[in-house]
Coordinates of C-alpha atoms in Angstrom, one line a residue:
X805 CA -25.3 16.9 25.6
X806 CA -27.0 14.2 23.3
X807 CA -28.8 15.9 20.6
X808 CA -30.0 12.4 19.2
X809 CA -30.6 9.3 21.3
X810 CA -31.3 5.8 20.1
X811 CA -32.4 3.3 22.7
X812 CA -33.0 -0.3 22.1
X813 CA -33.9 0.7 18.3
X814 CA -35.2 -2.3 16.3
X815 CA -37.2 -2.6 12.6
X816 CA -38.6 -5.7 11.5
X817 CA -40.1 -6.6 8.1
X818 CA -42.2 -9.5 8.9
X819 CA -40.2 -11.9 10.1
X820 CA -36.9 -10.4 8.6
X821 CA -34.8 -8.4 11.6
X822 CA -33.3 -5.2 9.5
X823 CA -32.4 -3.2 12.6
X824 CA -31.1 -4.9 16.3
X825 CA -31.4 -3.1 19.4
X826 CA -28.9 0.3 18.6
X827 CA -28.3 2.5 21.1
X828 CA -26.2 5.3 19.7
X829 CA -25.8 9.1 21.1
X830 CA -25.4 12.1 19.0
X831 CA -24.0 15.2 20.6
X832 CA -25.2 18.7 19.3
X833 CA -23.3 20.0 16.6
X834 CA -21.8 16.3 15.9
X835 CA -21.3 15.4 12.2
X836 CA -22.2 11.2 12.2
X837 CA -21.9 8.8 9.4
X838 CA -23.9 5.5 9.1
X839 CA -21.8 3.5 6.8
X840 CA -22.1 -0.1 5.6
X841 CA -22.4 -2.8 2.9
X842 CA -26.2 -2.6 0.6
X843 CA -28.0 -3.8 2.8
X844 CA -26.8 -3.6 6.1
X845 CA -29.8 -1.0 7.2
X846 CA -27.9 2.6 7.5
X847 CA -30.7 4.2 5.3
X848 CA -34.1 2.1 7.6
X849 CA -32.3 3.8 10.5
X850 CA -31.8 7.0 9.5
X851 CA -35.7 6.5 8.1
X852 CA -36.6 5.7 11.7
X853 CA -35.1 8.8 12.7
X854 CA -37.0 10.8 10.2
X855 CA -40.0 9.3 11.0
X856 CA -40.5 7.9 7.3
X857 CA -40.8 4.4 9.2
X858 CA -42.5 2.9 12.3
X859 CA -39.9 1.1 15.1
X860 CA -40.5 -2.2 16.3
X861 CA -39.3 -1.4 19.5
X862 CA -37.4 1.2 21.2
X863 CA -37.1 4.6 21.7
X864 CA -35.9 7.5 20.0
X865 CA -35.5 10.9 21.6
X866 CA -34.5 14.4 19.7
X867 CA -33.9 17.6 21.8
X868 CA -34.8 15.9 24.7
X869 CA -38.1 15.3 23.3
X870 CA -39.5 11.4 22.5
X871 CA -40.2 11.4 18.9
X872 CA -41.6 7.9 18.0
X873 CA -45.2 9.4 18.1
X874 CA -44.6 12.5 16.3
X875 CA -44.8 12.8 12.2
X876 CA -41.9 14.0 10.5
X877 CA -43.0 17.4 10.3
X878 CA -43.1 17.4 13.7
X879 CA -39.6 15.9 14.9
X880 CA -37.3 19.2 14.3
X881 CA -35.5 17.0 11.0
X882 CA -34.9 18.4 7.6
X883 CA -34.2 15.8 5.0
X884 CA -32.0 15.8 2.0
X885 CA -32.5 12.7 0.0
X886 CA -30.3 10.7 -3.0
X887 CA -33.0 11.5 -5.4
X888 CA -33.8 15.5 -5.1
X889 CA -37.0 15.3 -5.2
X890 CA -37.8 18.9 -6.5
X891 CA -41.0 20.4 -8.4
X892 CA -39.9 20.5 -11.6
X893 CA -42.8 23.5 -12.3
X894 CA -41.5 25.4 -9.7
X895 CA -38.5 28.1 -9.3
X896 CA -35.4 27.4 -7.3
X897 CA -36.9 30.1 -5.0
X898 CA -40.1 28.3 -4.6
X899 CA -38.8 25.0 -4.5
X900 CA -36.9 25.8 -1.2
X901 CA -39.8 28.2 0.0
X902 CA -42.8 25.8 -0.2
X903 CA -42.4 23.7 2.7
X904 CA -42.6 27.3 4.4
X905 CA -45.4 28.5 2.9
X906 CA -47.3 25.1 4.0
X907 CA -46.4 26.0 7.5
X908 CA -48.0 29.5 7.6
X909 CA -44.6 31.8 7.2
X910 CA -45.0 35.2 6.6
X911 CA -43.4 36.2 3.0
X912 CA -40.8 38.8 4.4
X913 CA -39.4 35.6 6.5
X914 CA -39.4 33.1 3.6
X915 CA -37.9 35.4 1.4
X916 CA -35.0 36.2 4.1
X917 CA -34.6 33.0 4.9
X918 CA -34.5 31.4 1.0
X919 CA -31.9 34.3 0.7
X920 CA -29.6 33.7 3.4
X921 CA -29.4 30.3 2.5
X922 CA -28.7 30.9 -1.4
X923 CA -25.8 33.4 -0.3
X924 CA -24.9 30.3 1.7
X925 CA -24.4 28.2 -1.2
X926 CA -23.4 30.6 -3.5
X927 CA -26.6 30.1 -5.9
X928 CA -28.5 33.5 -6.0
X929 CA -28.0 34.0 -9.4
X930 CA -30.0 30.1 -9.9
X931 CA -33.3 31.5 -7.7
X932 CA -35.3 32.2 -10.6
X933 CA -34.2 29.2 -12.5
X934 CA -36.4 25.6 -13.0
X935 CA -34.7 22.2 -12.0
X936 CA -34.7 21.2 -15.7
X937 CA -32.2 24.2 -16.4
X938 CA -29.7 22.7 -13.2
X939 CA -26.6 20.5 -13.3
X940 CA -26.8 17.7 -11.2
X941 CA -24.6 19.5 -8.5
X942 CA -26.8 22.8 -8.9
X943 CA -30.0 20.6 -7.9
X944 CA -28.0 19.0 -5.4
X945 CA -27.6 22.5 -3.8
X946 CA -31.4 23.2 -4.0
X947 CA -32.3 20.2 -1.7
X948 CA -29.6 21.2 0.6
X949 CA -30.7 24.5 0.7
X950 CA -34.8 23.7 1.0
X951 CA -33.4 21.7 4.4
X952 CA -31.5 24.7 5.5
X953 CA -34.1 27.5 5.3
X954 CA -36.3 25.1 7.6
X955 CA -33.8 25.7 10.6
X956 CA -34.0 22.0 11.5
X957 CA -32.5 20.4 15.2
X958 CA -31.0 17.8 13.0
X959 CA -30.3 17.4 9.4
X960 CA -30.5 14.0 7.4
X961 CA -28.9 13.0 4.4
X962 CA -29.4 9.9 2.6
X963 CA -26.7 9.4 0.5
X964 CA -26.9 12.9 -1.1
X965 CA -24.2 11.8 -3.8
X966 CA -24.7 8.7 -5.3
X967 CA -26.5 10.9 -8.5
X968 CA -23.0 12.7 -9.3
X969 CA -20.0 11.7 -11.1
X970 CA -16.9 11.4 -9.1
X971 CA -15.5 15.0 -9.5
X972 CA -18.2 16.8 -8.8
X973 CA -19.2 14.4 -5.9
X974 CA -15.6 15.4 -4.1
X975 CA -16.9 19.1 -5.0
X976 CA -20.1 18.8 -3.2
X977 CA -18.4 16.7 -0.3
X978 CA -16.4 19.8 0.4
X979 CA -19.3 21.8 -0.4
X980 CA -21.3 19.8 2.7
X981 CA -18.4 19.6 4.8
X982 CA -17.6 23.6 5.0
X983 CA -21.8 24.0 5.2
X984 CA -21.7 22.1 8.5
X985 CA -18.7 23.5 9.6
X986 CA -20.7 26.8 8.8
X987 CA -23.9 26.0 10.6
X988 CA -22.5 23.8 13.2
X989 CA -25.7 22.0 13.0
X990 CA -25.9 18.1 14.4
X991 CA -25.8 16.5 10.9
X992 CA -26.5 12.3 10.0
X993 CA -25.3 11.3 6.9
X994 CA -25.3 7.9 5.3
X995 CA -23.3 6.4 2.9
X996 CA -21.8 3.5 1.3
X997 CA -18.5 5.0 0.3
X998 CA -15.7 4.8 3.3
X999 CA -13.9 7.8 1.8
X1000 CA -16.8 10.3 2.5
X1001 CA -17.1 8.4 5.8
X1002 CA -13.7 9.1 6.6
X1003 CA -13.7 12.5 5.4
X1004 CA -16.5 14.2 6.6
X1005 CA -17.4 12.2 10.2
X1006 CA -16.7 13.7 13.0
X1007 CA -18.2 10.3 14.5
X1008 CA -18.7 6.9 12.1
X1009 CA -21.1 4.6 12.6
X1010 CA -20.3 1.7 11.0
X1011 CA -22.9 -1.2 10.8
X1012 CA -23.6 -4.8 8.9
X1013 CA -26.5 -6.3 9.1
X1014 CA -28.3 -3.9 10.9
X1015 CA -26.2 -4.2 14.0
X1016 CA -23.0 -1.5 14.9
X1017 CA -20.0 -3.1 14.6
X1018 CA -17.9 0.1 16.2
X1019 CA -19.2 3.5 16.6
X1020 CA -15.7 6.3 17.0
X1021 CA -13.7 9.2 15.1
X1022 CA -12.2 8.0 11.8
X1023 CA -8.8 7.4 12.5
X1024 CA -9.6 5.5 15.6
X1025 CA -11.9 3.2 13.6
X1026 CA -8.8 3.2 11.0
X1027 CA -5.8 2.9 13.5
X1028 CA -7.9 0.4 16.1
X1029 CA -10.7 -1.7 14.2
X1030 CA -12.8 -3.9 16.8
X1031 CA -13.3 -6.4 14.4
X1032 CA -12.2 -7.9 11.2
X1033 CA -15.1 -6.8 9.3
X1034 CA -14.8 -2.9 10.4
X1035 CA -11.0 -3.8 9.5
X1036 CA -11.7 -4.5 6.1
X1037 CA -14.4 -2.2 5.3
X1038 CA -12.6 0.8 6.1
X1039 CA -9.5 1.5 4.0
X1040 CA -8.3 1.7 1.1
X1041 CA -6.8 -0.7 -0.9
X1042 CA -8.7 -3.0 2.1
X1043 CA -6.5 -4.7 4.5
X1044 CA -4.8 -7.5 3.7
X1045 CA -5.8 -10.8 6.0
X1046 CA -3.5 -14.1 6.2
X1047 CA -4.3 -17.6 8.0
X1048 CA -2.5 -18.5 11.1
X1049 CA -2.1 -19.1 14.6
X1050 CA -1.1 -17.6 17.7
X1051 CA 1.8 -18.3 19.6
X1052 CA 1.8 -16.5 22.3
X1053 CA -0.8 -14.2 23.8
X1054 CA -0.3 -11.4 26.8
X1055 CA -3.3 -9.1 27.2
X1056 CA -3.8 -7.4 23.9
X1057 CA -0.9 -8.5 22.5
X1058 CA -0.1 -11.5 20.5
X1059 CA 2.3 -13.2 18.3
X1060 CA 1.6 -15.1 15.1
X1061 CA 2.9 -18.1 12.6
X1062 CA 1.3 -18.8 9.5
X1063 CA 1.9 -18.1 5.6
X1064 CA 5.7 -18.0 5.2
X1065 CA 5.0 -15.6 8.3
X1066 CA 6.2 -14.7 11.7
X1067 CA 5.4 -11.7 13.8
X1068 CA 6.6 -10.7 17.6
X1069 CA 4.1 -8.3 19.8
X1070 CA 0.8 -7.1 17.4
X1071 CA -2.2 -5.9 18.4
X1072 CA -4.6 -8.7 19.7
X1073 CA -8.4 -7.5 19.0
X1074 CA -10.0 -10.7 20.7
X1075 CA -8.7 -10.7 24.2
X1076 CA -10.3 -14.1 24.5
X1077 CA -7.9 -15.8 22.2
X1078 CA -5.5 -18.6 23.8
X1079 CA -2.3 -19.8 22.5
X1080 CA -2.6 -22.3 19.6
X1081 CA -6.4 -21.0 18.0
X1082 CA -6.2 -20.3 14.4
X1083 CA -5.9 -16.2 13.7
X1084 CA -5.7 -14.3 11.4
X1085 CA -3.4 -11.5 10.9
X1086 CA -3.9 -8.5 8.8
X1087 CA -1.7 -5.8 7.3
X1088 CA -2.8 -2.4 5.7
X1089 CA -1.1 -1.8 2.2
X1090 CA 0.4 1.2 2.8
X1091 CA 2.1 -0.5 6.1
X1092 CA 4.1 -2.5 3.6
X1093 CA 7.6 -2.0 2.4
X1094 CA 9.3 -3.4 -0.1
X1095 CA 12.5 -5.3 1.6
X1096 CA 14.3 -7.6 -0.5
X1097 CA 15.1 -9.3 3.1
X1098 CA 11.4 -9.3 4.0
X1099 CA 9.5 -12.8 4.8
X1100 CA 6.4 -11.3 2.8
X1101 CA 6.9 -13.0 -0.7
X1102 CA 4.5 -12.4 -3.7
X1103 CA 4.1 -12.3 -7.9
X1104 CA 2.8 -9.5 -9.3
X1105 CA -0.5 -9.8 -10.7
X1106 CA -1.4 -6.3 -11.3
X1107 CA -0.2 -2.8 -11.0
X1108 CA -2.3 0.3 -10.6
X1109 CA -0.2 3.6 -11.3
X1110 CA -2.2 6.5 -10.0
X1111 CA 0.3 9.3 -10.3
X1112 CA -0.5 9.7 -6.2
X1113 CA -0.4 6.5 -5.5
X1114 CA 0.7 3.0 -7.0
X1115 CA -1.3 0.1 -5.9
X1116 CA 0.2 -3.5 -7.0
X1117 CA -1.7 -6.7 -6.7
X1118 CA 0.6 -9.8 -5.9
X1119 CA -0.5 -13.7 -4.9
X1120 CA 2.0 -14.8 -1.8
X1121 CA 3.9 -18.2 -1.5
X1122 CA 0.8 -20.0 0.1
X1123 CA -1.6 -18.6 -2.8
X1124 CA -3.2 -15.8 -0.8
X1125 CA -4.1 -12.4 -2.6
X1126 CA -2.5 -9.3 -0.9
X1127 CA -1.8 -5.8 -2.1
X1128 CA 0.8 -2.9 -1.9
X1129 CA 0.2 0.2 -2.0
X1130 CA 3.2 3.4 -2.3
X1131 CA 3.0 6.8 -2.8
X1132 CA 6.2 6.1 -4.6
X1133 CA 7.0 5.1 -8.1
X1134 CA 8.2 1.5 -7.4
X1135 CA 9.9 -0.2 -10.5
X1136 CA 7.6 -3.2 -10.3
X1137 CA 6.0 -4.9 -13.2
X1138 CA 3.9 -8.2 -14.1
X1139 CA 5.1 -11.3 -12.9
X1140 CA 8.1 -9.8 -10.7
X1141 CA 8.9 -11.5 -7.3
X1142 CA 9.1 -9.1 -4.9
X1143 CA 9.4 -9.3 -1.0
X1144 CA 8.4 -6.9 1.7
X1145 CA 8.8 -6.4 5.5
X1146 CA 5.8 -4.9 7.6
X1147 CA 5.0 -2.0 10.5
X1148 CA 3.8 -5.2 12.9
X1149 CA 3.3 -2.0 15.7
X1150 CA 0.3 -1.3 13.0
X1151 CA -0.9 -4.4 12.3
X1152 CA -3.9 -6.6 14.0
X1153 CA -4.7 -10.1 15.1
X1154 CA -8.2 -11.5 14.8

């Protein structure tokens, strides 16, 4: 059952269109990432969710109930924004009490609810604290915990992590992920960063230019992109994309010549595609092998050792940039030529 529906959602600025006609479910209980580009609206909609800005047109229904008249107060949200926003007079205990107190809660009930949701995060020993004596992640916490205590139908967070340095952002991603899976509350979270996309979403939403590109688990997204840009956005190193043209095309598969290149039976994304239309064929990094018989040529430009992982930067034959990437330990250095053959049952044609 659809917790959150969008129907024909659309936000203009003037003249500029920033969201076009979305229609998205959200199940109860779902965890759903918006991610994108700057600029590609994920924040206006989850704002139009929130009620922080007006639609141009459509509908938006939460709990079964048609929100675009209702203030935010009003909708059954709790928000948890990049910037935390907290009273920097106040305790941790009354920052995440106030919004209760404004709503006419007995004392007995704030005070069990404030304390439930410290013992959730593991911060009663910070209730009697002021934001100015906080970490970043502490604070982080507070916000989080001011939108539990609310009991909210849906929580909100606006890319909750951009303020923290990368450790103690993949600390806090944990933090949220175990929270929800805690709860089981219908979370929408947006983000720039494909790694918490992939890591948290039960569901990614992934737009440009305020229209959705593909909406699906992760690893569907990953393993079956419906488009080059969704492709390239998710992943990491990005995919790797080289100029061709299709030779042959059966249903959804297709073969392709181009760069140095020749492939038998990959994955055709556009159906519509007839033999002899320029493609273009791409190939994840970690789908490479080094083969000293493969028809993948390049010069090393670069190597990235990342005890993990080893990424390595080449330039091909036909003066196209393309990387590698290993868990291994590869003996590769500057300027080597190096060959490698590919998985073609894992890569795409666009």
């Amino acid at each position: 059952m659809a917790q959150v529906e969008l129907k024909g959602v659309n936000k203009s600025f003037g003249k500029v269109d920033v969201i076009r006609d979305v229609d998205l479910e959200i199940n109860k209980g779902e965890f759903v990432v918006f991610v994108g580009p700057s600029g590609c609206g994920k924040s206006t909609l989850l704002r139009l969710i929130a009620g922080l800005e007006s639609l141009s047109d459509g509908e938006i229904i939460i709990a079964d109930r048609p929100v675009m008249d209702l203030p935010p107060s009003k909708r059954g949200i709790a928000m948890v924004f990049q910037s935390y926003a907290l009273y920097p007079h106040m305790t941790v205990f009354n920052n995440m009490a106030f919004s209760l107190s404004l709503e006419g809660i007995s004392k007995a009930e704030i005070a069990a609810r404030v304390d439930a949701a410290a013992k959730i995060l593991q911060m009663e020993h910070l209730l009697d604290r002021r934001p100015a004596a906080l970490s970043g992640g502490q604070r982080q916490r507070v916000a989080i915990g001011r939108a539990i205590v609310r009991n909210p139908e849906v929580f909100l967070f606006d890319e909750p992590l951009s303020n923290l340095d990368a450790a103690l952002r993949h600390d806090t991603r944990v933090e949220i992920a175990k929270l929800h899976n805690q709860l089981g509350a219908t979370t929408i979270y947006v983000t720039h960063d494909q790694v918490e996309a992939m890591t948290l979403a039960d569901k990614i939403v992934v737009l440009k230019d305020g229209v959705v590109m593909q909406v699906g688990a992760p690893m569907d997204l990953f393993n079956y992109p419906a488009n080059e840009f969704v492709a390239g956005f998710l992943g990491s190193p990005k995919m790797n994309f080289f100029e061709g043209t299709l030779t042959k095309a059966k249903g959804d598969k297709g073969q392709f010549e181009g760069e140095g290149l020749k492939t038998k039976d990959v994955r055709l994304v556009s159906s519509d595609k007839a033999k002899g239309e320029a493609v273009r064929l791409g190939i994840r990094p970690q789908h490479m092998q080094l083969d000293p018989k493969g028809q993948l040529k390049g010069t090393v430009t670069l190597v990235e050792r990342l005890g993990t992982e080893t990424i390595v930067e080449l330039v091909s034959e036909h003066d196209t940039v393309f990387r590698f990437a290993s868990p291994d330990q590869p003996d590769i250095k500057l300027g080597d030529k190096v060959s490698f053959s590919f998985d073609q049952d894992k890569a795409h044609l666009f």
